[in-house]
Amino acid sequence: MTAVFTPSLFDAVPDDTGRVAADALPTGPADVSWAALHRTELDERSWVDVVPGWMPGADVWFHELAVEVAWNQRRRRMFTQEIVEPRLTCGWALDEAPSPAEHLAAALVDRYREPFDRVSANFYRDGADSVAWHGDRVRFVHPRPVVAIVSLGAPRRFGLRALAGGDTRWLTLCGGDLLVMGGRCQHEWQHTVPKEPGAGPRISVTFRHGDRGPAGARTERARDVPAWALR
């Protein structure tokens, strides 16, 4: 059975008045709200949670990250060519990530019971920046990883498609929204942020866990997996 996304979450119109407070960042897990959470079962094995307006002070954090982070633009080799990724990136261990990342991670751990310990960010400077269809590489070390994305800045479309085929699912993420992918989503589905002419700057902050097992469990990371696979 494949559920259909509700119109209220997909292609949503951003709130011009600002859905979240722009004058204060979270100081603890209790500062975020799960009241608007909506789960969609993509299929029998994969699911997506969307929480509009999850993070207060999202605009403040967007501006801090945009200005203060030492952003990189990575190069990748594809076949015989070297390409420049059409976005800026950065990544941290959780205890080195910019505040309030640790508070947000604590809230995610409380809800999803996974040891989120890595944070990365993509900076889409305008609508020409994008990320192609992919599944996150944490799938190499976890059979059912949970990946959480906090969207900051301008609204952008986010797509999901099953590797087995079928219709592409689209939603629009606005500043402060949270999207969480779980189950077999990274193994059996792909996601993308496509180019979008006229779109404003956006930062996505992603929380991942590299170890297997529930939060609090001491587990051994797969030794044959390179470090880049955990980012």
Coordinates of N, CA and C in Angstrom, one line a residue:
M1 N 0.8 -1.2 0.0 CA 0.0 0.0 0.0 C 0.9 1.2 0.0
T2 N 0.6 2.2 -0.9 CA 1.4 3.4 -1.0 C 0.5 4.6 -0.6
A3 N 0.8 5.3 0.4 CA 0.0 6.4 0.9 C 0.2 7.6 0.0
V4 N -0.7 8.5 0.0 CA -0.7 9.7 -0.8 C -0.4 10.9 0.1
F5 N 0.6 11.7 -0.2 CA 0.9 12.9 0.6 C -0.3 13.8 0.7
T6 N -0.5 14.4 1.8 CA -1.6 15.4 2.0 C -1.2 16.7 1.3
P7 N -2.2 17.4 0.7 CA -1.9 18.7 0.0 C -1.4 19.7 1.0
S8 N -1.8 19.6 2.3 CA -1.3 20.6 3.2 C 0.2 20.7 3.4
L9 N 0.9 19.6 3.2 CA 2.3 19.5 3.4 C 3.1 19.6 2.1
F10 N 2.4 19.3 1.0 CA 3.1 19.4 -0.3 C 2.7 20.6 -1.1
D11 N 3.7 21.2 -1.7 CA 3.5 22.4 -2.5 C 2.9 23.5 -1.6
A12 N 3.3 23.5 -0.3 CA 2.8 24.5 0.6 C 3.2 25.9 0.3
V13 N 2.4 26.9 0.6 CA 2.7 28.3 0.4 C 3.4 28.8 1.6
P14 N 4.6 29.4 1.5 CA 5.3 29.9 2.7 C 4.5 31.0 3.4
D15 N 4.6 31.1 4.7 CA 3.9 32.1 5.5 C 4.7 33.4 5.5
D16 N 4.2 34.4 4.8 CA 5.0 35.7 4.7 C 5.2 36.4 6.0
T17 N 4.3 36.0 7.0 CA 4.4 36.7 8.3 C 5.5 36.0 9.2
G18 N 6.0 34.8 8.8 CA 7.0 34.1 9.6 C 6.3 33.2 10.5
R19 N 6.5 31.9 10.3 CA 5.9 30.9 11.1 C 6.6 30.7 12.5
V20 N 7.8 31.1 12.5 CA 8.6 30.8 13.7 C 9.3 32.1 14.2
A21 N 9.5 32.1 15.5 CA 10.2 33.3 16.0 C 11.6 33.4 15.4
A22 N 11.9 34.7 15.0 CA 13.2 34.9 14.4 C 14.2 35.6 15.4
D23 N 13.8 35.7 16.7 CA 14.6 36.4 17.6 C 15.3 35.5 18.7
A24 N 15.1 34.2 18.6 CA 15.6 33.2 19.6 C 15.8 31.9 19.0
L25 N 17.0 31.3 19.3 CA 17.3 29.9 18.9 C 17.0 29.0 20.0
P26 N 16.7 27.7 19.7 CA 16.4 26.7 20.7 C 17.6 26.6 21.7
T27 N 17.3 26.5 23.0 CA 18.2 26.3 24.1 C 18.1 24.9 24.7
G28 N 17.2 24.1 24.2 CA 17.1 22.7 24.7 C 16.0 22.0 23.8
P29 N 16.0 20.6 24.0 CA 15.0 19.8 23.2 C 13.6 20.3 23.3
A30 N 13.2 20.8 24.4 CA 11.8 21.2 24.6 C 11.4 22.4 23.8
D31 N 12.3 23.1 23.2 CA 12.0 24.3 22.5 C 11.4 24.0 21.1
V32 N 11.6 22.8 20.6 CA 11.0 22.4 19.3 C 9.6 21.8 19.5
S33 N 8.8 21.8 18.5 CA 7.4 21.3 18.6 C 7.1 20.2 17.6
W34 N 6.6 19.1 18.1 CA 6.2 18.0 17.3 C 4.7 18.0 17.0
A35 N 4.0 19.1 17.4 CA 2.5 19.1 17.3 C 2.0 18.9 15.9
A36 N 2.8 19.4 14.9 CA 2.3 19.4 13.5 C 2.9 18.2 12.7
L37 N 3.5 17.2 13.4 CA 4.1 16.1 12.7 C 3.0 15.3 11.9
H38 N 3.4 15.0 10.7 CA 2.6 14.1 9.8 C 3.5 13.1 9.2
R39 N 3.1 11.8 9.4 CA 3.9 10.7 8.8 C 3.2 10.2 7.6
T40 N 4.0 9.9 6.5 CA 3.5 9.3 5.3 C 4.3 8.0 5.1
E41 N 3.6 6.9 5.0 CA 4.2 5.6 4.7 C 4.4 5.5 3.2
L42 N 5.6 5.6 2.8 CA 5.9 5.5 1.3 C 5.5 4.2 0.8
D43 N 5.8 3.1 1.5 CA 5.4 1.8 1.2 C 5.5 0.9 2.5
E44 N 5.6 -0.4 2.4 CA 5.5 -1.2 3.6 C 6.8 -1.1 4.4
R45 N 7.9 -0.5 3.8 CA 9.2 -0.5 4.5 C 9.8 0.9 4.7
S46 N 9.2 1.9 4.1 CA 9.8 3.2 4.1 C 8.8 4.3 4.5
W47 N 9.2 5.3 5.3 CA 8.3 6.3 5.7 C 9.0 7.7 5.7
V48 N 8.2 8.7 5.7 CA 8.7 10.1 5.8 C 7.9 10.9 6.8
D49 N 8.5 11.6 7.7 CA 7.8 12.5 8.6 C 8.1 13.9 8.2
V50 N 7.1 14.8 8.2 CA 7.3 16.2 7.9 C 6.7 17.0 9.1
V51 N 7.4 17.9 9.7 CA 7.0 18.8 10.8 C 7.1 20.2 10.4
P52 N 6.1 20.9 9.8 CA 6.2 22.3 9.5 C 6.4 23.1 10.7
G53 N 7.3 24.1 10.6 CA 7.6 25.0 11.7 C 8.2 24.4 12.9
W54 N 9.0 23.3 12.7 CA 9.6 22.6 13.8 C 10.6 23.4 14.7
M55 N 11.4 24.2 14.0 CA 12.5 24.9 14.7 C 12.2 26.4 14.8
P56 N 12.1 26.9 16.0 CA 12.0 28.3 16.2 C 13.4 29.0 15.9
G57 N 13.3 30.3 15.5 CA 14.5 31.0 15.2 C 15.2 30.5 14.0
A58 N 14.5 29.9 13.0 CA 15.2 29.3 11.8 C 15.9 30.4 11.0
D59 N 15.3 31.6 10.9 CA 15.9 32.7 10.1 C 17.2 33.1 10.7
V60 N 17.3 33.2 12.0 CA 18.5 33.6 12.7 C 19.6 32.6 12.4
W61 N 19.3 31.3 12.5 CA 20.3 30.3 12.3 C 20.8 30.3 10.8
F62 N 19.8 30.5 9.9 CA 20.2 30.6 8.5 C 21.3 31.7 8.3
H63 N 21.0 32.9 8.8 CA 22.0 34.0 8.6 C 23.3 33.7 9.3
E64 N 23.3 33.1 10.5 CA 24.5 32.8 11.1 C 25.3 31.8 10.3
L65 N 24.7 30.7 9.9 CA 25.4 29.7 9.1 C 25.9 30.3 7.8
A66 N 25.1 31.1 7.1 CA 25.5 31.6 5.8 C 26.8 32.5 5.9
V67 N 26.9 33.2 7.0 CA 28.0 34.1 7.2 C 29.2 33.5 7.8
E68 N 29.0 32.6 8.8 CA 30.1 32.2 9.7 C 30.7 30.9 9.3
V69 N 30.0 30.0 8.6 CA 30.6 28.7 8.2 C 31.6 28.8 7.1
A70 N 32.7 28.1 7.2 CA 33.7 28.0 6.1 C 33.2 27.0 5.1
W71 N 32.4 27.5 4.2 CA 31.8 26.6 3.2 C 32.8 26.1 2.2
N72 N 32.6 24.9 1.7 CA 33.5 24.3 0.6 C 32.6 24.0 -0.6
Q73 N 33.2 24.0 -1.8 CA 32.6 23.5 -3.0 C 33.4 22.4 -3.5
R74 N 32.9 21.2 -3.3 CA 33.6 20.0 -3.6 C 33.6 19.7 -5.1
R75 N 34.7 19.0 -5.5 CA 34.8 18.5 -6.9 C 34.7 17.0 -6.8
R76 N 34.1 16.4 -7.8 CA 33.9 15.0 -7.9 C 34.3 14.5 -9.3
R77 N 34.8 13.3 -9.4 CA 35.2 12.7 -10.7 C 34.0 11.9 -11.2
M78 N 33.5 12.1 -12.4 CA 32.5 11.3 -13.0 C 33.0 10.8 -14.3
F79 N 33.3 9.5 -14.3 CA 33.9 8.9 -15.5 C 35.2 9.6 -15.8
T80 N 35.3 10.3 -16.9 CA 36.6 10.9 -17.3 C 36.6 12.4 -17.0
Q81 N 35.6 12.9 -16.4 CA 35.5 14.4 -16.1 C 35.5 14.7 -14.6
E82 N 36.0 15.8 -14.3 CA 35.9 16.3 -12.9 C 34.8 17.4 -12.9
I83 N 33.8 17.3 -12.0 CA 32.8 18.3 -12.0 C 32.8 19.0 -10.6
V84 N 32.3 20.2 -10.6 CA 32.1 21.0 -9.4 C 30.7 20.8 -8.9
E85 N 30.5 20.4 -7.7 CA 29.2 20.3 -7.2 C 28.4 21.6 -7.2
P86 N 27.2 21.6 -7.6 CA 26.4 22.9 -7.7 C 25.8 23.3 -6.4
R87 N 26.6 23.4 -5.3 CA 26.1 23.8 -4.0 C 27.4 23.9 -3.1
L88 N 27.3 24.5 -2.0 CA 28.4 24.5 -1.0 C 28.0 23.6 0.1
T89 N 29.1 23.0 0.8 CA 28.9 22.0 1.8 C 29.8 22.2 3.0
C90 N 29.4 21.6 4.1 CA 30.3 21.6 5.3 C 29.7 20.5 6.2
G91 N 30.6 19.9 7.0 CA 30.2 18.9 7.9 C 31.0 18.9 9.2
W92 N 30.3 18.4 10.3 CA 30.9 18.4 11.6 C 30.6 17.1 12.4
A93 N 31.4 16.7 13.3 CA 30.9 15.9 14.4 C 30.0 16.7 15.3
L94 N 29.0 16.0 15.9 CA 28.0 16.8 16.6 C 28.5 17.8 17.6
D95 N 29.6 17.4 18.4 CA 30.1 18.3 19.4 C 30.9 19.4 18.9
E96 N 31.1 19.5 17.6 CA 31.8 20.6 16.9 C 30.8 21.4 16.1
A97 N 29.6 21.0 15.9 CA 28.6 21.7 15.0 C 28.2 23.0 15.7
P98 N 27.8 24.0 14.8 CA 27.4 25.3 15.3 C 26.1 25.1 16.2
S99 N 26.0 25.9 17.2 CA 24.8 25.9 18.1 C 23.6 26.5 17.3
P100 N 22.4 25.9 17.4 CA 22.0 24.9 18.4 C 21.9 23.5 18.0
A101 N 22.8 23.0 17.2 CA 22.8 21.7 16.6 C 22.6 20.6 17.7
E102 N 23.4 20.7 18.8 CA 23.3 19.7 19.8 C 21.9 19.6 20.4
H103 N 21.2 20.8 20.6 CA 19.9 20.8 21.2 C 18.9 20.1 20.2
L104 N 19.1 20.4 18.9 CA 18.2 19.8 17.9 C 18.4 18.3 17.9
A105 N 19.7 17.9 17.9 CA 20.0 16.5 17.9 C 19.4 15.8 19.1
A106 N 19.4 16.4 20.3 CA 18.9 15.8 21.5 C 17.4 15.6 21.3
A107 N 16.7 16.6 20.7 CA 15.3 16.4 20.5 C 15.0 15.3 19.5
L108 N 15.8 15.1 18.5 CA 15.7 14.0 17.5 C 15.9 12.7 18.2
V109 N 17.0 12.6 19.0 CA 17.2 11.4 19.8 C 16.1 11.0 20.6
D110 N 15.5 11.9 21.3 CA 14.4 11.7 22.2 C 13.2 11.0 21.4
R111 N 13.0 11.5 20.2 CA 11.8 11.0 19.5 C 12.1 9.7 18.7
Y112 N 13.3 9.7 18.1 CA 13.6 8.6 17.1 C 14.5 7.5 17.7
R113 N 15.1 7.7 18.9 CA 15.9 6.7 19.5 C 17.0 6.2 18.7
E114 N 17.6 7.1 18.0 CA 18.9 6.9 17.2 C 20.0 7.8 17.7
P115 N 21.2 7.4 17.7 CA 22.3 8.2 18.2 C 22.8 9.2 17.2
F116 N 22.1 10.2 16.9 CA 22.5 11.2 15.9 C 23.8 11.9 16.3
D117 N 24.9 11.7 15.6 CA 26.2 12.2 16.0 C 27.0 12.9 14.9
R118 N 26.3 13.1 13.8 CA 27.0 13.8 12.7 C 26.1 14.8 12.0
V119 N 26.6 15.9 11.7 CA 25.8 17.0 11.1 C 26.5 17.5 9.9
S120 N 25.7 17.7 8.8 CA 26.3 18.3 7.6 C 25.3 19.3 7.1
A121 N 25.8 20.2 6.2 CA 24.9 21.2 5.7 C 25.2 21.5 4.2
N122 N 24.2 21.7 3.5 CA 24.2 22.1 2.1 C 23.7 23.6 2.0
F123 N 24.5 24.4 1.2 CA 24.1 25.8 1.0 C 23.7 25.9 -0.5
Y124 N 22.4 26.1 -0.7 CA 21.9 26.3 -2.1 C 21.8 27.8 -2.3
R125 N 22.8 28.4 -2.9 CA 22.9 29.9 -3.0 C 21.8 30.5 -3.7
D126 N 21.2 29.8 -4.7 CA 20.1 30.3 -5.5 C 19.5 29.1 -6.2
G127 N 18.6 29.4 -7.1 CA 17.9 28.3 -7.8 C 18.7 27.5 -8.7
A128 N 19.9 27.9 -9.1 CA 20.8 27.2 -9.9 C 21.5 26.1 -9.2
D129 N 21.6 26.2 -7.9 CA 22.2 25.1 -7.1 C 21.2 24.0 -6.8
S130 N 21.8 22.8 -6.7 CA 20.9 21.6 -6.6 C 21.7 20.4 -6.1
V131 N 20.9 19.3 -5.9 CA 21.6 18.0 -5.6 C 20.8 17.0 -6.4
A132 N 21.5 16.1 -7.1 CA 20.9 15.1 -7.9 C 20.3 14.0 -7.1
W133 N 19.5 13.1 -7.8 CA 18.9 12.0 -7.2 C 19.9 11.1 -6.5
H134 N 19.7 10.7 -5.3 CA 20.6 9.9 -4.5 C 20.0 9.3 -3.3
G135 N 20.6 8.3 -2.7 CA 20.3 7.8 -1.4 C 21.5 8.1 -0.5
D136 N 21.3 8.5 0.8 CA 22.5 8.9 1.6 C 23.4 7.7 1.9
R137 N 24.7 7.9 2.0 CA 25.6 6.8 2.1 C 25.6 6.2 3.5
V138 N 24.9 6.7 4.4 CA 24.8 6.0 5.7 C 24.1 4.7 5.6
R139 N 23.5 4.4 4.4 CA 22.9 3.1 4.2 C 24.0 2.0 4.1
F140 N 25.2 2.4 3.9 CA 26.3 1.4 3.8 C 26.6 0.8 5.2
V141 N 26.2 1.5 6.2 CA 26.5 1.0 7.6 C 25.3 0.7 8.4
H142 N 24.1 1.0 7.9 CA 22.9 0.8 8.7 C 21.8 0.3 7.8
P143 N 21.1 -0.8 8.2 CA 20.0 -1.3 7.4 C 18.8 -0.4 7.3
R144 N 18.5 0.4 8.4 CA 17.3 1.2 8.4 C 17.7 2.6 9.0
P145 N 18.5 3.4 8.4 CA 19.0 4.6 9.0 C 17.8 5.6 9.0
V146 N 17.9 6.5 10.0 CA 17.0 7.6 10.1 C 17.8 8.9 9.8
V147 N 17.4 9.6 8.8 CA 18.0 10.9 8.4 C 17.1 12.0 8.5
A148 N 17.5 13.0 9.3 CA 16.7 14.2 9.6 C 17.2 15.5 9.0
I149 N 16.4 16.2 8.3 CA 16.8 17.4 7.6 C 16.0 18.6 8.1
V150 N 16.7 19.7 8.6 CA 16.1 20.9 8.9 C 16.3 21.9 7.8
S151 N 15.3 22.5 7.3 CA 15.3 23.4 6.2 C 15.4 24.8 6.7
L152 N 16.3 25.6 6.2 CA 16.5 27.0 6.6 C 16.5 27.9 5.3
G153 N 15.9 29.1 5.5 CA 15.9 30.0 4.3 C 14.7 29.9 3.4
A154 N 15.0 30.1 2.1 CA 13.9 30.1 1.1 C 13.3 28.8 0.9
P155 N 12.0 28.7 0.5 CA 11.3 27.4 0.2 C 12.0 26.8 -1.0
R156 N 12.1 25.4 -0.9 CA 12.6 24.7 -2.1 C 11.8 23.4 -2.2
R157 N 11.7 22.9 -3.4 CA 11.0 21.6 -3.7 C 12.0 20.5 -3.4
F158 N 11.4 19.4 -2.9 CA 12.2 18.2 -2.5 C 11.4 17.0 -3.0
G159 N 12.2 16.2 -3.8 CA 11.5 15.1 -4.5 C 11.9 13.7 -3.9
L160 N 11.0 12.7 -4.0 CA 11.3 11.4 -3.6 C 10.8 10.4 -4.7
R161 N 11.6 9.4 -5.0 CA 11.1 8.4 -6.0 C 11.7 7.1 -5.6
A162 N 10.9 6.0 -5.8 CA 11.2 4.7 -5.5 C 12.2 4.1 -6.6
L163 N 13.2 3.4 -6.2 CA 14.1 2.7 -7.1 C 13.3 1.7 -8.0
A164 N 12.2 1.2 -7.4 CA 11.4 0.2 -8.2 C 10.5 0.9 -9.2
G165 N 10.5 2.2 -9.3 CA 9.7 2.9 -10.3 C 8.4 3.4 -9.6
G166 N 7.6 4.2 -10.4 CA 6.4 4.8 -10.0 C 6.5 6.3 -10.0
D167 N 5.5 7.0 -9.5 CA 5.4 8.4 -9.5 C 6.4 9.0 -8.6
T168 N 6.9 10.2 -8.9 CA 7.8 11.0 -8.1 C 6.9 11.8 -7.1
R169 N 7.3 11.8 -5.8 CA 6.5 12.6 -4.8 C 7.3 13.9 -4.6
W170 N 6.5 15.0 -4.6 CA 7.1 16.3 -4.4 C 6.5 17.0 -3.2
L171 N 7.4 17.7 -2.4 CA 6.9 18.6 -1.4 C 7.7 19.8 -1.4
T172 N 7.3 20.9 -0.7 CA 8.0 22.1 -0.6 C 8.3 22.3 0.9
L173 N 9.6 22.4 1.2 CA 10.1 22.7 2.5 C 10.4 24.1 2.7
C174 N 9.9 24.7 3.8 CA 10.0 26.1 4.1 C 11.0 26.2 5.3
G175 N 11.4 27.5 5.6 CA 12.3 27.7 6.7 C 11.7 27.2 8.1
G176 N 12.5 26.4 8.8 CA 12.1 25.9 10.1 C 11.4 24.5 10.0
D177 N 11.1 24.0 8.8 CA 10.5 22.7 8.6 C 11.5 21.6 8.8
L178 N 11.0 20.5 9.3 CA 11.8 19.3 9.5 C 11.3 18.2 8.7
L179 N 12.2 17.5 8.0 CA 11.8 16.3 7.2 C 12.7 15.1 7.7
V180 N 12.1 14.0 8.0 CA 12.8 12.8 8.5 C 12.5 11.6 7.6
M181 N 13.5 11.0 7.1 CA 13.3 9.8 6.3 C 13.8 8.6 7.1
G182 N 12.9 7.5 7.1 CA 13.3 6.3 7.9 C 12.9 5.0 7.2
G183 N 13.1 3.9 8.0 CA 12.9 2.6 7.4 C 13.9 2.3 6.3
R184 N 13.5 1.8 5.2 CA 14.4 1.5 4.1 C 14.5 2.6 3.1
C185 N 14.2 3.8 3.5 CA 14.1 4.9 2.5 C 15.4 5.2 1.8
Q186 N 16.6 5.1 2.5 CA 17.8 5.4 1.9 C 18.3 4.2 0.9
H187 N 17.7 3.0 1.2 CA 18.1 1.9 0.4 C 17.2 1.7 -0.9
E188 N 15.9 2.0 -0.7 CA 14.9 1.7 -1.8 C 14.3 2.9 -2.4
W189 N 14.6 4.1 -1.9 CA 14.2 5.4 -2.5 C 15.3 6.3 -2.7
Q190 N 15.1 7.3 -3.5 CA 16.1 8.4 -3.7 C 15.4 9.7 -3.5
H191 N 16.2 10.7 -3.2 CA 15.7 12.1 -3.0 C 16.5 13.1 -3.8
T192 N 16.0 14.3 -4.0 CA 16.6 15.3 -4.8 C 16.1 16.7 -4.4
V193 N 17.0 17.7 -4.6 CA 16.6 19.1 -4.6 C 16.9 19.6 -6.0
P194 N 16.0 19.7 -6.9 CA 16.3 20.1 -8.2 C 16.5 21.6 -8.4
K195 N 17.1 22.0 -9.5 CA 17.2 23.4 -9.9 C 15.9 24.0 -9.9
E196 N 15.8 25.3 -9.5 CA 14.5 25.9 -9.4 C 14.7 27.4 -9.7
P197 N 14.5 27.9 -11.0 CA 14.7 29.3 -11.4 C 14.0 30.2 -10.5
G198 N 14.7 31.2 -10.0 CA 14.1 32.2 -9.2 C 14.1 31.9 -7.7
A199 N 14.5 30.8 -7.3 CA 14.5 30.4 -5.8 C 15.6 31.2 -5.1
G200 N 15.3 31.5 -3.8 CA 16.2 32.2 -3.0 C 17.2 31.3 -2.3
P201 N 18.1 31.8 -1.5 CA 19.1 31.0 -0.8 C 18.5 30.1 0.2
R202 N 19.0 28.9 0.3 CA 18.5 27.9 1.3 C 19.6 27.1 1.9
I203 N 19.6 26.8 3.1 CA 20.5 25.9 3.8 C 19.7 24.7 4.3
S204 N 20.2 23.5 4.1 CA 19.6 22.3 4.7 C 20.7 21.7 5.7
V205 N 20.2 21.5 6.9 CA 21.1 20.9 7.9 C 20.6 19.5 8.2
T206 N 21.5 18.5 8.0 CA 21.2 17.1 8.0 C 21.8 16.4 9.2
F207 N 21.0 15.7 10.0 CA 21.5 14.9 11.1 C 21.5 13.4 10.8
R208 N 22.6 12.7 11.0 CA 22.7 11.3 10.7 C 23.4 10.6 11.9
H209 N 23.2 9.3 11.8 CA 23.9 8.4 12.8 C 24.7 7.3 12.1
G210 N 25.9 7.1 12.5 CA 26.7 6.1 11.9 C 26.7 4.7 12.5
D211 N 26.3 4.7 13.7 CA 26.3 3.4 14.4 C 25.0 2.7 14.3
R212 N 25.1 1.4 14.5 CA 23.8 0.6 14.5 C 23.3 0.5 15.9
G213 N 22.0 0.4 16.0 CA 21.3 0.2 17.3 C 20.7 1.4 17.8
P214 N 19.9 1.2 18.9 CA 19.2 2.4 19.5 C 20.1 3.3 20.2
A215 N 19.6 4.5 20.5 CA 20.4 5.5 21.2 C 20.9 5.0 22.5
G216 N 22.1 5.3 22.9 CA 22.7 4.8 24.2 C 23.4 3.5 24.1
A217 N 23.2 2.8 23.0 CA 23.9 1.5 22.8 C 25.3 1.7 22.3
R218 N 26.3 1.1 22.8 CA 27.6 1.2 22.3 C 27.8 0.1 21.2
T219 N 28.0 0.5 20.0 CA 28.1 -0.4 18.9 C 29.4 -0.2 18.1
E220 N 29.8 -1.2 17.4 CA 31.1 -1.1 16.6 C 30.7 -0.7 15.2
R221 N 31.4 0.3 14.7 CA 31.2 0.7 13.3 C 31.8 -0.3 12.4
A222 N 31.2 -0.4 11.2 CA 31.7 -1.4 10.2 C 33.1 -1.0 9.9
R223 N 34.1 -1.9 10.0 CA 35.5 -1.5 9.8 C 35.8 -1.3 8.3
D224 N 35.1 -1.9 7.5 CA 35.4 -1.9 6.0 C 34.8 -0.8 5.3
V225 N 34.1 0.2 6.0 CA 33.5 1.3 5.4 C 34.3 2.5 5.5
P226 N 34.7 3.2 4.4 CA 35.5 4.4 4.5 C 34.8 5.5 5.2
A227 N 35.6 6.5 5.8 CA 35.0 7.5 6.6 C 34.0 8.4 5.8
W228 N 34.3 8.6 4.5 CA 33.4 9.4 3.7 C 32.0 8.9 3.6
A229 N 31.8 7.6 3.8 CA 30.5 6.9 3.7 C 29.6 7.3 4.8
L230 N 30.2 7.9 5.9 CA 29.4 8.2 7.1 C 28.9 9.7 7.0
R231 N 29.3 10.4 6.0 CA 29.0 11.9 6.0 C 27.7 12.1 5.4

